[in-house]
Amino acid sequence: MQAKQFPTDFLWGGATAANQFEGGWQDGGRGPATSDTAVAIDPKDRKTALDFTAPMSKEKVLAALNDAEGRYPKRWGSDFYHRYKEDIALYAEMGLKTFRLSIAWSRIFPNGDDAAPNEAGLQFYDAVFDELRKYNIEPLVTLSHYETPIGIALNYGGWQNRAVIDLFVKYAKTVITRYQDKVKYWLTFNEINVIGVSGYVGGALLSDDDAYTLQDRFQAAHHQFVASSLVTQFAHELNPDLKIGMMLARMQAYPATPNPLDVLQALKLDHENLFYSDVQVRGKYPAYAKRFFAENGINLQMAPSDEAILAANPVDFMSFSYYMSTVARHEPGANVEKTSGNFVNGEANPYLESSDWGWQIDSVGLRITLNYLYDRYQVPLFVVENGLGALDTVTADGQIHDEYRIDYVKQHIQQMYEAIQDGVELLGYTTWGITDLVSAGTSEFSKRYGFVYVDMDDQGQGTFDRRRKDSFYWYQHVIATRGAAAFD
Ligand code: BGP
């Protein structure tokens, strides 16, 4: 029988983000970012998402930045800033074709609105990209991944302020121009739909209570859409080879029952999720959103040219994170079991198992969602996050036997293979947190996704030394066999 293999140019890789991985928060002239205010909280119950979606006020931001006592793990991440050569050598050993990272905006413009970029910050990424090139690893770069310069929050009130479009576009033009010969694939905003659940994380919005209004959130999203399109336009004019993608936290919703009202509810949840990709891939606001805005008193402030800018500059490809599916029910069921998930808690699906954090594992859902998105948009897709957050144990002889993680990734690779056979155009796959890093949602270190282990704990104790897990060797074999080893 013929081996099941992925296309030769399939981009096998791993993903990270500066805010959780890079560290060096005060090195090389970097300014503080929104992620630096995320304090570590000792988890009482792993299935309860902590303060990721909590609102932040100006006072809380200033208090966090002046707090000498608390632990803020995203400030040190996994110390990639000082260890990038070692990390990249490990990626080369694994055989990665691509490595996803983000540029910390505040490393380039420390206050967000500086007149000139910080040369030391630019040189850091030059060195990283050069190191990747040495091994023929293609960078995949996110321009904004939960690490907005704090000045944008404090002095502008975040993305609801239209002035932020120009600040972001200036930053993006600076780095795209500088790295155009080193970086071909760019993503503008990580999980752009996160603005719907966390105004602070997604849009650097400030609020004393949870009073980010729908108006504020959608206005901020609109500004991000316009900024993303302007960046796409600029990149294409600069160099037609550059590929710009949007990035969505994909939530595949299943109706809880065949009751048409549950099916309708699933459609509504899908609209909530796909609203962002509808705008960015199709270049215009969908009709269902206009109805939602009208019924909820949302009145987006647009400049006369905004709609034309969106229409003329859709993205080249769609990328997304995929960790789980969700269940839709039109009436909250009294006796249904609940589970937690990425940003959202919801109803448990009795057909699925869960991770230690309650995220339901659904590899078939990835095939469904790939088909669904490709049917809808007919643009190349890229799975830029997927993986299992789990507690790992180091054995006495220094090994990490993470067969649970191998099993998770294996199932998802099998389903991606099926989706490609279904006709989906899939550019690549970057597993989340290829090297252990700080959790976005809970700021824990013990929620590990990596194939490379990092010696660090939830108390901030550890050497940052790296170790290869069993999954490291397994993924190496998968890449070397173009996926065939995922069917062994
Ligand atoms: C995505 C984010 C990542 C990431 C991942 C896992 O939503 O883009 O930054 O961390 O989820 O989430 P967590 O770290 O909370 O387990």
Short mmCIF file of N, CA and C in Angstrom, two decimals, residues 75-143:
data_model
loop_
_atom_site.label_atom_id
_atom_site.label_comp_id
_atom_site.label_asym_id
_atom_site.label_seq_id
_atom_site.Cartn_x
_atom_site.Cartn_y
_atom_site.Cartn_z
N ARG A 75 7.01 38.12 31.58
CA ARG A 75 8.17 39.02 31.45
C ARG A 75 9.45 38.23 31.14
N TRP A 76 9.50 37.00 31.61
CA TRP A 76 10.72 36.22 31.33
C TRP A 76 10.46 35.06 30.37
N GLY A 77 9.19 34.69 30.19
CA GLY A 77 8.84 33.65 29.20
C GLY A 77 9.70 32.42 29.37
N SER A 78 10.32 31.98 28.27
CA SER A 78 11.25 30.84 28.31
C SER A 78 12.66 31.31 27.98
N ASP A 79 12.85 32.62 28.03
CA ASP A 79 14.17 33.22 27.81
C ASP A 79 14.71 33.00 26.39
N PHE A 80 13.80 32.92 25.44
CA PHE A 80 14.24 32.79 24.03
C PHE A 80 15.17 33.96 23.66
N TYR A 81 14.94 35.10 24.25
CA TYR A 81 15.76 36.28 23.91
C TYR A 81 17.25 35.98 24.05
N HIS A 82 17.58 35.18 25.07
CA HIS A 82 18.99 34.86 25.27
C HIS A 82 19.38 33.48 24.72
N ARG A 83 18.38 32.68 24.36
CA ARG A 83 18.69 31.30 23.98
C ARG A 83 18.24 30.95 22.56
N TYR A 84 18.01 31.97 21.73
CA TYR A 84 17.43 31.67 20.43
C TYR A 84 18.32 30.77 19.58
N LYS A 85 19.63 30.88 19.75
CA LYS A 85 20.50 30.05 18.91
C LYS A 85 20.35 28.58 19.27
N GLU A 86 20.30 28.32 20.56
CA GLU A 86 20.12 26.94 21.03
C GLU A 86 18.75 26.41 20.60
N ASP A 87 17.72 27.24 20.73
CA ASP A 87 16.37 26.80 20.35
C ASP A 87 16.30 26.50 18.86
N ILE A 88 16.86 27.39 18.06
CA ILE A 88 16.76 27.20 16.61
C ILE A 88 17.58 25.97 16.18
N ALA A 89 18.69 25.73 16.86
CA ALA A 89 19.46 24.52 16.54
C ALA A 89 18.62 23.27 16.84
N LEU A 90 17.84 23.32 17.91
CA LEU A 90 16.96 22.18 18.22
C LEU A 90 15.87 22.03 17.15
N TYR A 91 15.35 23.15 16.65
CA TYR A 91 14.32 23.07 15.60
C TYR A 91 14.93 22.47 14.33
N ALA A 92 16.16 22.85 14.06
CA ALA A 92 16.83 22.29 12.87
C ALA A 92 17.02 20.78 13.05
N GLU A 93 17.39 20.41 14.25
CA GLU A 93 17.58 18.96 14.53
C GLU A 93 16.26 18.20 14.36
N MET A 94 15.17 18.84 14.75
CA MET A 94 13.86 18.20 14.60
C MET A 94 13.44 18.14 13.13
N GLY A 95 14.05 19.00 12.32
CA GLY A 95 13.71 19.00 10.89
C GLY A 95 12.62 20.00 10.52
N LEU A 96 12.35 20.97 11.41
CA LEU A 96 11.28 21.93 11.12
C LEU A 96 11.52 22.65 9.81
N LYS A 97 10.44 22.84 9.07
CA LYS A 97 10.50 23.62 7.82
C LYS A 97 10.14 25.07 8.10
N THR A 98 9.37 25.28 9.17
CA THR A 98 8.95 26.64 9.48
C THR A 98 8.89 26.83 11.00
N PHE A 99 9.07 28.07 11.42
CA PHE A 99 8.99 28.40 12.84
C PHE A 99 8.16 29.67 12.97
N ARG A 100 7.08 29.57 13.73
CA ARG A 100 6.22 30.73 13.95
C ARG A 100 6.64 31.45 15.23
N LEU A 101 6.86 32.74 15.10
CA LEU A 101 7.18 33.59 16.25
C LEU A 101 6.49 34.92 16.03
N SER A 102 6.42 35.71 17.09
CA SER A 102 5.90 37.06 16.88
C SER A 102 6.99 38.06 17.19
N ILE A 103 6.84 39.22 16.59
CA ILE A 103 7.73 40.34 16.93
C ILE A 103 7.04 41.11 18.06
N ALA A 104 7.79 41.40 19.12
CA ALA A 104 7.23 42.22 20.20
C ALA A 104 7.26 43.67 19.73
N TRP A 105 6.08 44.19 19.49
CA TRP A 105 5.94 45.56 18.98
C TRP A 105 6.74 46.54 19.85
N SER A 106 6.72 46.32 21.18
CA SER A 106 7.39 47.28 22.08
C SER A 106 8.91 47.10 22.09
N ARG A 107 9.42 46.09 21.37
CA ARG A 107 10.87 46.01 21.18
C ARG A 107 11.29 46.94 20.03
N ILE A 108 10.34 47.21 19.15
CA ILE A 108 10.63 48.05 17.98
C ILE A 108 10.22 49.51 18.25
N PHE A 109 9.03 49.68 18.79
CA PHE A 109 8.59 51.02 19.22
C PHE A 109 8.23 50.91 20.70
N PRO A 110 9.20 51.20 21.57
CA PRO A 110 9.03 50.91 23.01
C PRO A 110 7.79 51.55 23.64
N ASN A 111 7.40 52.72 23.16
CA ASN A 111 6.21 53.38 23.72
C ASN A 111 5.01 53.26 22.78
N GLY A 112 5.22 52.67 21.66
CA GLY A 112 4.12 52.52 20.70
C GLY A 112 4.05 53.68 19.72
N ASP A 113 4.48 54.86 20.16
CA ASP A 113 4.35 56.03 19.28
C ASP A 113 5.66 56.80 19.13
N ASP A 114 6.78 56.10 19.31
CA ASP A 114 8.08 56.76 19.19
C ASP A 114 8.31 57.24 17.74
N ALA A 115 9.09 58.31 17.63
CA ALA A 115 9.34 58.86 16.29
C ALA A 115 10.15 57.88 15.45
N ALA A 116 11.15 57.24 16.08
CA ALA A 116 12.03 56.34 15.32
C ALA A 116 12.06 54.97 15.99
N PRO A 117 12.28 53.92 15.20
CA PRO A 117 12.33 52.58 15.80
C PRO A 117 13.61 52.37 16.62
N ASN A 118 13.53 51.38 17.49
CA ASN A 118 14.66 51.02 18.36
C ASN A 118 15.57 50.06 17.61
N GLU A 119 16.74 50.52 17.24
CA GLU A 119 17.64 49.73 16.40
C GLU A 119 18.05 48.42 17.08
N ALA A 120 18.21 48.44 18.39
CA ALA A 120 18.61 47.20 19.08
C ALA A 120 17.53 46.13 18.93
N GLY A 121 16.29 46.54 18.98
CA GLY A 121 15.18 45.59 18.80
C GLY A 121 15.19 45.02 17.38
N LEU A 122 15.40 45.89 16.41
CA LEU A 122 15.44 45.43 15.01
C LEU A 122 16.60 44.44 14.80
N GLN A 123 17.72 44.73 15.45
CA GLN A 123 18.88 43.84 15.28
C GLN A 123 18.64 42.47 15.90
N PHE A 124 17.88 42.44 16.99
CA PHE A 124 17.58 41.14 17.61
C PHE A 124 16.86 40.24 16.60
N TYR A 125 15.83 40.76 15.95
CA TYR A 125 15.10 39.89 15.00
C TYR A 125 15.92 39.61 13.74
N ASP A 126 16.78 40.54 13.36
CA ASP A 126 17.71 40.24 12.25
C ASP A 126 18.50 38.98 12.59
N ALA A 127 19.00 38.96 13.82
CA ALA A 127 19.83 37.82 14.25
C ALA A 127 19.01 36.53 14.28
N VAL A 128 17.77 36.63 14.76
CA VAL A 128 16.89 35.44 14.80
C VAL A 128 16.61 34.94 13.39
N PHE A 129 16.25 35.84 12.49
CA PHE A 129 15.91 35.41 11.12
C PHE A 129 17.15 34.86 10.40
N ASP A 130 18.30 35.45 10.68
CA ASP A 130 19.53 34.94 10.06
C ASP A 130 19.84 33.53 10.55
N GLU A 131 19.60 33.33 11.82
CA GLU A 131 19.84 32.00 12.39
C GLU A 131 18.89 30.98 11.76
N LEU A 132 17.64 31.36 11.56
CA LEU A 132 16.68 30.45 10.92
C LEU A 132 17.12 30.13 9.49
N ARG A 133 17.55 31.18 8.80
CA ARG A 133 17.98 31.00 7.40
C ARG A 133 19.14 30.03 7.30
N LYS A 134 20.03 30.09 8.29
CA LYS A 134 21.20 29.20 8.31
C LYS A 134 20.76 27.74 8.16
N TYR A 135 19.59 27.43 8.72
CA TYR A 135 19.09 26.05 8.69
C TYR A 135 17.95 25.86 7.68
N ASN A 136 17.72 26.87 6.86
CA ASN A 136 16.61 26.79 5.90
C ASN A 136 15.26 26.64 6.54
N ILE A 137 15.07 27.28 7.67
CA ILE A 137 13.76 27.27 8.33
C ILE A 137 13.05 28.57 7.99
N GLU A 138 11.85 28.44 7.44
CA GLU A 138 11.08 29.60 6.97
C GLU A 138 10.38 30.25 8.17
N PRO A 139 10.64 31.53 8.44
CA PRO A 139 9.90 32.15 9.55
C PRO A 139 8.45 32.45 9.16
N LEU A 140 7.58 32.35 10.11
CA LEU A 140 6.17 32.74 9.96
C LEU A 140 5.95 33.73 11.09
N VAL A 141 5.74 34.99 10.74
CA VAL A 141 5.82 36.05 11.75
C VAL A 141 4.48 36.72 12.03
N THR A 142 4.09 36.72 13.29
CA THR A 142 2.88 37.43 13.71
C THR A 142 3.29 38.83 14.15
N LEU A 143 2.58 39.83 13.63
CA LEU A 143 2.93 41.21 13.98
C LEU A 143 2.41 41.61 15.35
#
